[in-house]
Coordinates of C-alpha atoms and ligand atoms in Angstrom, one line a residue:
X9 CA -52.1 121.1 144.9
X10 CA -52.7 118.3 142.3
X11 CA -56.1 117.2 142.3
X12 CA -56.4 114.3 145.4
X13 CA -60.0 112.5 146.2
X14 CA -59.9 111.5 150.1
X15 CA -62.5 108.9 151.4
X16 CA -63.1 109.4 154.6
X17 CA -64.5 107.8 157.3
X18 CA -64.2 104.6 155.7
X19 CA -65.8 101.3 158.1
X20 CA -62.3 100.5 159.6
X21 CA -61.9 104.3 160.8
X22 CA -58.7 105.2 157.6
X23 CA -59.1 107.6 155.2
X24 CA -57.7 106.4 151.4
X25 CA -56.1 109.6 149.1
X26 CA -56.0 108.7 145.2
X27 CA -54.1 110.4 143.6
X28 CA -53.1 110.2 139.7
X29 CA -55.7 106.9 139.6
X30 CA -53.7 105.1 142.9
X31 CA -54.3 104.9 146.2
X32 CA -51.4 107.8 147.4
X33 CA -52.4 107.4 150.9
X34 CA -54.3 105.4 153.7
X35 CA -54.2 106.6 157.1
X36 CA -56.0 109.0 159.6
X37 CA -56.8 112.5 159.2
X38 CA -56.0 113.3 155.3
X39 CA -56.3 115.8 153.6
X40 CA -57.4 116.6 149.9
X41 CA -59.3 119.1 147.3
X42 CA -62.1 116.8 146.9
X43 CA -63.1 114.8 150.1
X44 CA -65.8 112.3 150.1
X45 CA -67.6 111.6 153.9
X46 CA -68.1 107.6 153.5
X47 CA -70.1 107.6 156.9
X48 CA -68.6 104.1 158.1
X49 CA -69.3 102.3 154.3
X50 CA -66.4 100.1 153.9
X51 CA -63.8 100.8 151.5
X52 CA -63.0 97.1 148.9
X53 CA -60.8 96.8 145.7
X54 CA -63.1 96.8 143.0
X55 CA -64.1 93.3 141.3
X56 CA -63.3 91.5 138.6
X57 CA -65.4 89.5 136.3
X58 CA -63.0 87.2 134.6
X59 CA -65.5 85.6 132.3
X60 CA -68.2 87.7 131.0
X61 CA -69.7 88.1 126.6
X62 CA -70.2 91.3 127.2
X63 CA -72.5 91.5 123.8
X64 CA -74.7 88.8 124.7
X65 CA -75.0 90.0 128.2
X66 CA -76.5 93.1 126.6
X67 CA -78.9 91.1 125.0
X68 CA -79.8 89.6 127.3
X69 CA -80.4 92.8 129.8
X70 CA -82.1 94.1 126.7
X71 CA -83.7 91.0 125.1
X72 CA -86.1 88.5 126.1
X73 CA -85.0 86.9 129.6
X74 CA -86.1 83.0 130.0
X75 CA -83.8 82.8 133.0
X76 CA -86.6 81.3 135.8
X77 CA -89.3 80.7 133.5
X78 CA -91.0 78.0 135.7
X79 CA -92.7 76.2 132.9
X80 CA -92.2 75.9 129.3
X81 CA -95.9 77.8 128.8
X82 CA -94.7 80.9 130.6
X83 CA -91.2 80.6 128.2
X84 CA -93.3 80.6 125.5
X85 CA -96.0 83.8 126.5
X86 CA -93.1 85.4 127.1
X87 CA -92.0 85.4 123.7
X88 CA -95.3 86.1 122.4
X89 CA -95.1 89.5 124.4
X90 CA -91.9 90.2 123.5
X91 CA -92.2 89.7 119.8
X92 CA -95.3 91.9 120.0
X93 CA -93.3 94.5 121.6
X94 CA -90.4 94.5 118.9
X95 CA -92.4 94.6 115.7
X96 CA -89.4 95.9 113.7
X97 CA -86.7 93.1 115.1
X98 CA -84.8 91.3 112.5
X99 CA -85.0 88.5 114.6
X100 CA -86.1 88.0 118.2
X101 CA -83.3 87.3 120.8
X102 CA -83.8 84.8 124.0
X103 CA -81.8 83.2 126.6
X104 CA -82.2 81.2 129.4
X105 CA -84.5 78.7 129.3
X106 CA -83.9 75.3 131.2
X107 CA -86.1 72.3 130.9
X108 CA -84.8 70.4 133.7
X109 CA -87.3 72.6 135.6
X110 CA -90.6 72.0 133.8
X111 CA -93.1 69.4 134.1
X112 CA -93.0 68.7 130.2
X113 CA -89.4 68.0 131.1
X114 CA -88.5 68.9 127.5
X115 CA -87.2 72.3 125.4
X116 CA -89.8 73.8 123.2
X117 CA -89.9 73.2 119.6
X118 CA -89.7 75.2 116.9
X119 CA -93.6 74.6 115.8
X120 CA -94.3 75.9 119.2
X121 CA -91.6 79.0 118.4
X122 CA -94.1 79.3 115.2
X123 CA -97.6 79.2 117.0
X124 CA -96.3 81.7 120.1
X125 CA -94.6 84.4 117.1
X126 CA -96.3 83.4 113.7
X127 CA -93.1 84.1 110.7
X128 CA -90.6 85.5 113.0
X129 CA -87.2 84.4 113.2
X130 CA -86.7 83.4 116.5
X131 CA -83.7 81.7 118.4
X132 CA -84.0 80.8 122.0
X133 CA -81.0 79.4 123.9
X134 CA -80.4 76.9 126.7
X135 CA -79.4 78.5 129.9
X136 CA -75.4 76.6 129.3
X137 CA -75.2 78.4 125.5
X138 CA -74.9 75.1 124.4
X139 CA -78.4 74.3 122.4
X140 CA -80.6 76.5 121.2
X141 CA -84.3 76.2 119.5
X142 CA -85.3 77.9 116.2
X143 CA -88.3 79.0 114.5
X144 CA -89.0 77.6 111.1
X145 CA -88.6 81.4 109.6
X146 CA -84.9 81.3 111.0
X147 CA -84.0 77.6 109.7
X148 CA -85.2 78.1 106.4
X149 CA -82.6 80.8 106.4
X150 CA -79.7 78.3 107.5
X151 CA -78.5 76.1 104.0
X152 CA -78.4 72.6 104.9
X153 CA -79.0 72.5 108.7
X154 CA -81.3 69.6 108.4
X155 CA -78.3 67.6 107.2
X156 CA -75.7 69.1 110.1
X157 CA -74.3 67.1 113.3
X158 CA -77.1 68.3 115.8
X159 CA -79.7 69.0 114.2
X160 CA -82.8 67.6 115.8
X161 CA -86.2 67.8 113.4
X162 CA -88.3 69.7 116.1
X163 CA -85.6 72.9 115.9
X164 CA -83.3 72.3 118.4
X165 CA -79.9 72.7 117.5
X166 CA -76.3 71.9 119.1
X167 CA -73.0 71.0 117.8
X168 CA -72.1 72.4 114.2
X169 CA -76.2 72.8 113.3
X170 CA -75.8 75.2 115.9
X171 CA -72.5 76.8 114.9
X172 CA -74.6 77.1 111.5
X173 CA -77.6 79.2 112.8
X174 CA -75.2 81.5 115.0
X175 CA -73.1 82.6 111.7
X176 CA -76.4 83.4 109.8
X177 CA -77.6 84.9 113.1
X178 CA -75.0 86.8 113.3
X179 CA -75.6 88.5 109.7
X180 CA -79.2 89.7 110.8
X181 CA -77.5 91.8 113.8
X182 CA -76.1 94.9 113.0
X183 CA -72.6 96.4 114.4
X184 CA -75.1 99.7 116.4
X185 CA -77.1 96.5 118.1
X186 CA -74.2 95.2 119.3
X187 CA -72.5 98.5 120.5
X188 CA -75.6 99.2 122.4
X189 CA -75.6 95.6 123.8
X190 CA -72.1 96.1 125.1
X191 CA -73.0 99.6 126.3
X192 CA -75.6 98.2 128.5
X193 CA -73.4 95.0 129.4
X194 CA -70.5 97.6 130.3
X195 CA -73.3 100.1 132.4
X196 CA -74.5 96.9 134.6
X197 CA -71.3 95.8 135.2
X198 CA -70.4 99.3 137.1
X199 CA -73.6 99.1 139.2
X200 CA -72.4 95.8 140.2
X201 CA -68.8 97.1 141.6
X202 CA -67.0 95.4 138.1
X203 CA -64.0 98.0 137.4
X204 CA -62.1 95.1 135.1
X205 CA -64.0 92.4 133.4
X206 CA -62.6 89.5 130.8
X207 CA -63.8 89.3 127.6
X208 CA -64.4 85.6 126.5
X209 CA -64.7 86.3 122.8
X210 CA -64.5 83.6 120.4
X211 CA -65.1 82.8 117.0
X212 CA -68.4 80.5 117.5
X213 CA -69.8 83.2 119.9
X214 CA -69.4 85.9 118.2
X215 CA -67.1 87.7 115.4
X216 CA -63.9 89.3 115.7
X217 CA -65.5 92.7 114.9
X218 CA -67.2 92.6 117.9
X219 CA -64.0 93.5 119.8
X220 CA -63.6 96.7 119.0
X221 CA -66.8 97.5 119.8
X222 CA -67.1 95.4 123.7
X223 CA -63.5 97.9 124.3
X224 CA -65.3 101.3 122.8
X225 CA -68.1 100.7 125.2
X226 CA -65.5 99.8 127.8
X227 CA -63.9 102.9 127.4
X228 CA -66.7 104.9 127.2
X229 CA -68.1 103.8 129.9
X230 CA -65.3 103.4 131.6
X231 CA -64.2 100.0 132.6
X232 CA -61.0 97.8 131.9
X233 CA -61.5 95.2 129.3
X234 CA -59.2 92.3 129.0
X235 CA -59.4 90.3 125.9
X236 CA -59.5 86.6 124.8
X237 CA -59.9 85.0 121.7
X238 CA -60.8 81.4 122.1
X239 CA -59.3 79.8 118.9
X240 CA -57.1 77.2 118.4
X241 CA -53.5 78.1 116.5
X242 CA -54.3 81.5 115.8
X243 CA -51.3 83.6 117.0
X244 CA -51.2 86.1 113.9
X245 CA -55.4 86.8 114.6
X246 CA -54.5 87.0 118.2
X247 CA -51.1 89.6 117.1
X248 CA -54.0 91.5 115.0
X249 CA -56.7 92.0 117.5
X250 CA -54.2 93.1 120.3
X251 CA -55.7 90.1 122.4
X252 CA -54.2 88.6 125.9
X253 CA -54.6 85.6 124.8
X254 CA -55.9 82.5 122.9
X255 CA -57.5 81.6 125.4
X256 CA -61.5 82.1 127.0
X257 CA -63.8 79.6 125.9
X258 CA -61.7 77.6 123.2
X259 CA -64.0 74.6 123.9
X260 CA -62.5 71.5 124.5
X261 CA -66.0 70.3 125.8
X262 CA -69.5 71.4 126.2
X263 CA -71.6 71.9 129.3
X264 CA -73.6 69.2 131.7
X265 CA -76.8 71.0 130.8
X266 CA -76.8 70.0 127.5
X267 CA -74.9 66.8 128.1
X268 CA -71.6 67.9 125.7
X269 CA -69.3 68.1 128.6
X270 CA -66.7 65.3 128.2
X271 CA -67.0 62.7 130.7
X272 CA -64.8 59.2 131.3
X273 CA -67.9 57.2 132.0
X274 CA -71.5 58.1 130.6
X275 CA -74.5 60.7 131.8
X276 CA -76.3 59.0 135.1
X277 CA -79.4 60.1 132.8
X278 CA -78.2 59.5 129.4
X279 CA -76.3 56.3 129.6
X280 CA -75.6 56.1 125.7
X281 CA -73.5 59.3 125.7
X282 CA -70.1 60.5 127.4
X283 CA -70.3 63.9 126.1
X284 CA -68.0 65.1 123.4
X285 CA -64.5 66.0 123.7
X286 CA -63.2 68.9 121.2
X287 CA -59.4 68.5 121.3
X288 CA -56.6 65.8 121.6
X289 CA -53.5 66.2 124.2
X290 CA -51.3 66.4 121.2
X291 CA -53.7 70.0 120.0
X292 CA -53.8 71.5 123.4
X293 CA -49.5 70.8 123.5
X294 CA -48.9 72.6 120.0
X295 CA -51.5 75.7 121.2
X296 CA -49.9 75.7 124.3
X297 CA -46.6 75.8 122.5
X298 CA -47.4 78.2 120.0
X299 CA -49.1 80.5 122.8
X300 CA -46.3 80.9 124.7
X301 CA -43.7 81.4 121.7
X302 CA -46.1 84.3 121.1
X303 CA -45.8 85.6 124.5
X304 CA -49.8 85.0 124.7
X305 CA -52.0 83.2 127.3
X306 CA -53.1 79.7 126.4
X307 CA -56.6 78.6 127.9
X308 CA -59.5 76.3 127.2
X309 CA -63.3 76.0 128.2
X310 CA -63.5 72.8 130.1
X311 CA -65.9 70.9 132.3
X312 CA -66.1 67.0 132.3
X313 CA -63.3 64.9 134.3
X314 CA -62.4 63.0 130.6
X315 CA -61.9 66.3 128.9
X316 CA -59.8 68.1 131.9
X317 CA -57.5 64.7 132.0
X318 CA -57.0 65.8 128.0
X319 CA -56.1 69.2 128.3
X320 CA -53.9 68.4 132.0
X321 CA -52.1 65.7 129.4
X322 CA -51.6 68.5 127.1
X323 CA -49.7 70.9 128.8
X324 CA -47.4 68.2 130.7
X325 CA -46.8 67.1 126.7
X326 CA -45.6 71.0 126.0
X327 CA -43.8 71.4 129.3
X328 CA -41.8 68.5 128.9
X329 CA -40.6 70.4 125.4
X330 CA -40.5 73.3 126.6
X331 CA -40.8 74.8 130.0
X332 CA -44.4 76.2 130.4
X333 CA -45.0 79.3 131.3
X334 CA -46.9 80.7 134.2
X335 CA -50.3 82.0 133.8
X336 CA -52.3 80.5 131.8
X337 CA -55.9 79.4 132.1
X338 CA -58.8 76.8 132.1
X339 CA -62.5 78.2 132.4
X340 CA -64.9 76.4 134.6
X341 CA -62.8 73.0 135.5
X342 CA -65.9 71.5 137.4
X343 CA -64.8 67.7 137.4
X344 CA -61.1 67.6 138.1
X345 CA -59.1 64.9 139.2
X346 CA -56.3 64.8 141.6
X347 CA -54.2 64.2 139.0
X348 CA -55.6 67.8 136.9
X349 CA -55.6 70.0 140.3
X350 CA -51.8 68.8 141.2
X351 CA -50.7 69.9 137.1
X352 CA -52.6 72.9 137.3
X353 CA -51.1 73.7 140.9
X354 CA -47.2 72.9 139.2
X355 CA -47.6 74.7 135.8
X356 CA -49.6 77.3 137.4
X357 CA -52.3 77.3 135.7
X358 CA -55.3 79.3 136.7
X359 CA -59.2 78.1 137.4
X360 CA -61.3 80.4 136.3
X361 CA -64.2 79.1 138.0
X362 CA -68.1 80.4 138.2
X363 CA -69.5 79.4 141.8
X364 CA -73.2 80.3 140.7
X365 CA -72.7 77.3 138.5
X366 CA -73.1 75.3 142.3
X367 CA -75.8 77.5 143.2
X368 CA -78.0 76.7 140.4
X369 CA -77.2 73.3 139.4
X370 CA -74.9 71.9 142.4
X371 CA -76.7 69.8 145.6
X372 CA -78.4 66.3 145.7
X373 CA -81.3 67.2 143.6
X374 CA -81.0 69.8 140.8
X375 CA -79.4 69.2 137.4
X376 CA -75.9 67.9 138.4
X377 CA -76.8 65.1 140.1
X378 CA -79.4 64.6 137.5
X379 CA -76.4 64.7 134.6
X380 CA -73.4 63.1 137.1
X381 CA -75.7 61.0 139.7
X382 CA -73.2 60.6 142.8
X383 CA -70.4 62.5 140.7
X384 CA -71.8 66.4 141.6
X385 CA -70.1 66.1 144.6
X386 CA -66.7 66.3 143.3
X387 CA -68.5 69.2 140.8
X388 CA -66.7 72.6 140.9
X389 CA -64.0 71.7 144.0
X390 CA -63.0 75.5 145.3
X391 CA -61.3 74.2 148.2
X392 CA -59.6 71.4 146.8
X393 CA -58.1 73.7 144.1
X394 CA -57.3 76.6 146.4
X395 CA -55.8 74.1 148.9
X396 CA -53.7 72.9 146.2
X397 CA -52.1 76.2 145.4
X398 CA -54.3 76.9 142.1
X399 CA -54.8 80.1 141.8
X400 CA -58.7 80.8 141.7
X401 CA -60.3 83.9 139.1
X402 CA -64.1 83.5 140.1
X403 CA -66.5 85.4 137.1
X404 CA -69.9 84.9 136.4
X405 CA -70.2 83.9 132.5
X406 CA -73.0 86.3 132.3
X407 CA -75.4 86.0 130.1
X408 CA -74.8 82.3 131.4
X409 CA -75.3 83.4 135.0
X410 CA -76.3 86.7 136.0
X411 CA -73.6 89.3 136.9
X412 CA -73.1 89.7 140.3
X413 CA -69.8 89.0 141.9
X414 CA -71.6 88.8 146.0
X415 CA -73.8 86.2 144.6
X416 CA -70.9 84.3 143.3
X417 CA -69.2 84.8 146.6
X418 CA -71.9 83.6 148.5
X419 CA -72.4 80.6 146.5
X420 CA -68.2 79.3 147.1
X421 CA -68.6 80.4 151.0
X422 CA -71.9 78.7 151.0
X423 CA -71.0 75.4 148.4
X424 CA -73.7 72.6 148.4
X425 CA -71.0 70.3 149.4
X426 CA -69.4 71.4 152.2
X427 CA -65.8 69.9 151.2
X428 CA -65.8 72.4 148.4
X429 CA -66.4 75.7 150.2
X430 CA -63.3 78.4 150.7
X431 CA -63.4 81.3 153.5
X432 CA -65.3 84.6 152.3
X433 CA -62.0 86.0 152.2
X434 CA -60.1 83.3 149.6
X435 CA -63.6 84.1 147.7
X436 CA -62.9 88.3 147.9
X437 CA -59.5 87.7 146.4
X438 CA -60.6 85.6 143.6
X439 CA -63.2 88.0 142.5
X440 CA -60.8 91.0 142.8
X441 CA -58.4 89.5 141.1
X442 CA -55.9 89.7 144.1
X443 CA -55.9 93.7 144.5
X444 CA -55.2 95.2 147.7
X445 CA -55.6 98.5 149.2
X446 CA -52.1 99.7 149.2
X447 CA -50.3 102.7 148.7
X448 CA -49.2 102.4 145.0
X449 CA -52.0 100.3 143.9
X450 CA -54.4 101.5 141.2
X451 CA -57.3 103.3 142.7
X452 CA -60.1 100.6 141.0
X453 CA -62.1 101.2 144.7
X454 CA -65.5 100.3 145.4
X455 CA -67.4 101.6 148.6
X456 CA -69.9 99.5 150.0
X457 CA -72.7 99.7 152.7
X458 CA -74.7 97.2 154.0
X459 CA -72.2 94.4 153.5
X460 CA -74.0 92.0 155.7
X461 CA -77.2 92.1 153.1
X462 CA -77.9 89.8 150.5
X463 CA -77.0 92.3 148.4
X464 CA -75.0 95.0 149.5
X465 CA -75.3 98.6 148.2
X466 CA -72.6 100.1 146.2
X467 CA -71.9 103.4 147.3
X468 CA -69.4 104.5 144.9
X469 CA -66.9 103.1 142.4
X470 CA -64.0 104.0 141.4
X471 CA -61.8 103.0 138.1
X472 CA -58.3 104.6 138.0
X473 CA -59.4 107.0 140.5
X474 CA -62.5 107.8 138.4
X475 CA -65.8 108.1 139.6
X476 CA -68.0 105.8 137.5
X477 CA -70.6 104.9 139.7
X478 CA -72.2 107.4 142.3
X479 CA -75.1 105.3 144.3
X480 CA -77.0 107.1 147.5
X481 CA -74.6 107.7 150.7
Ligands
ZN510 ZN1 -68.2 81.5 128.4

């Protein structure tokens, strides 16, 4: 007999068989040469993450963690401690830290990045990716920043300054860091139930040679590992890397947080600025174009209302050349109009859509309203999009938000604003990618107990009808 796994027991009273890494059976009473008593846990399709950087999650499980600091003090003791503890860094890693939190309403400078770790290089990023603040020891490294596009004198950087510290940043980590980042990135991911995640790679987050690494950890650990590459035009990269698409977070925006996001009428708190849009109608047509010659998936990271109406315009400008293909994708689309949600619905184009975004920042009184006033309640519309016929991919853009695909559920079940909340089991689907339990499907299984808990305990999961993860019965 070939070698058949039966779960049995499962909550629903069926047994499931995998065989050959599908499910070969479900029913009562089967039989097998290895059979698992599941004691009543219920039986899911494993997640999907479809927007994770797997190397900067790993830095972030391994680096210095400013997610929550409640004030900007306690930010910077932490990176006091943590430079004492990694004497030998090249240059000390943190994310997370968010001002709109602290009393000194303000990011911490890079004089203060001096005083709490005295010559290191340091680089500590907003909790959005989108600014950063450097130590003195890292500028001086960086030729010309002073004179970049956001710069700012006391070390905070966004736009090309920032683009500007990342590549020299990038030259002070070696290849076996980021291995064991994506290593540890690609280990969390199991604990969490994550048998397939999405790579967002791009060129201003990281570079190319970080793919091979994020699919030998993959691989080694076990997971699936879909790759992006988020740059604009480049089919014969995309041909080289063996990518799914251009496509991920090829910005044609920014983020609220750092008030980059493209917006039709200004910030509620920063009335001189609209944000900044990337990329014309005419661009996003001729990538979309060029995308789907190649057989490729075309995608952008976008945000503000004035930035999604570019990118809608885009691909109605490519699909009245050419008839666009289905399948493609926009990451995060938290301000759409009607007008975006109904083209997205036509060409089929997916939202891939993080609802801890809401959960952090939606609501009358946290940083969305702060950014958008009375707009945050038109911010990150699950229901409007899934009502539409969108098709909804939910991920967690960890390091941006932590991984953890029931959070994420949670948060679109339980929306600020209840026009924008879908059913928990539209929210299932969209962060399983669609997968079912039937007979043919691959056996990416995940056994749950204690479903009804904040966090419910994963039993065991299953990738191809491998046992990855093996938690207490
Ligand atoms: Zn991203």
């Amino acid at each position: 007999m070939a070698e058949r796994l039966v779960l049995r027991g499962s909550a629903d009273g069926t047994d499931l068989a995998v065989e050959d890494g599908v499910v070969a059976a479900v029913g009562p009473d089967l039989d097998g040469s290895t059979v698992v008593e599941l004691d009543g846990a219920t039986v899911l399709p494993a997640f999907v993450d479809h927007h994770v950087h797997t190397v900067r999650t790993g830095f972030a499980l391994t680096g210095l963690d400013l997610t929550g600091s409640p004030t900007l003090t306690s930010a910077l003791d932490a990176l006091a401690a943590h430079a004492a503890a990694s004497p030998g860094a090249g240059v000390l890693l943190g994310q997370g830290w968010d001002e709109t939190g602290w009393a000194e309403g303000r990011p911490p400078t890079g004089d203060e990045l001096e005083r709490a770790a005295p010559g290191r290089r340091s680089y500590l990023t907003r909790v959005d990716g989108h600014s950063s603040v450097v130590s003195p020891a890292l500028a001086a490294l960086v030729p010309g920043v002073a004179d970049l596009d956001g710069w700012t004198p006391d070390g905070r950087v966004e736009r090309d300054a920032h683009h500007a510290v990342r590549a020299v940043l990038e030259t002070l980590i070696t290849d076996a860091d980021r291995l064991d980042a994506a290593r540890a990135a690609c280990r969390a991911m199991a604990a969490q139930g994550i048998a397939t995640f999405h790579e967002n790679a791009a060129p201003h987050i990281g570079p190319e040679t970080e793919i091979p690494l994020v699919r030998r950890a993959a691989e080694e650990v076990g997971l699936r590992a879909v790759v992006y590459w988020g740059e604009l035009m480049a089919v014969d990269t995309a041909r080289r890397l063996g990518v799914a698409g251009l496509a991920g977070d090829l910005i044609a925006d920014g983020a609220f947080g750092s008030r980059t996001a493209a917006l039709r009428s200004p910030y509620d708190d920063a009335p001189h600025t609209c944000g900044h849009g990337y990329l014309t109608a005419e661009q996003v047509r001729d990538h979309v174009l060029a995308c789907d010659e190649a057989g490729l998936q075309a995608g952008f990271h976008v945000i503000g209302d004035a930035a999604l109406d570019e990118v809608a315009d885009g691909f109605e400008l490519a699909d009245a050349v050419h008839p666009v293909r289905p399948g493609h994708r926009l990451e995060h689309v938290e301000l759409p109009s009607d007008h975006v949600v109904e083209v997205m619905a036509r060409l089929r184009i997916t939202a891939s859509v993080q609802p801890v975004f809401d959960a952090l920042w939606g609501g009358p009184d946290a940083m969305y309203a702060a950014r958008l006033g009375a707009r945050w309640a038109e911010s990150n519309p699950f229901a409007r999009l899934h009502r539409a016929g969108v098709r909804l991919a939910f991920g967690s853009d960890s390091p941006v938000t932590a991984l953890g695909p029931w959070a994420a559920i949670r948060a679109a079940v339980e929306h600020h604003h209840p026009d924008h909340r879908v059913p928990h089991d539209v929210a299932l689907a969209a962060h399983t990618g669609g997968a079912t339990l039937a007979v043919g499907q691959p056996a990416d299984l995940a056994v749950w107990r204690d479903l009804d808990a904040e966090q419910p305990t994963l039993v065991r999961l299953l990738v191809g009808g491998r046992t990855l993860h093996e938690g207490d019965a």
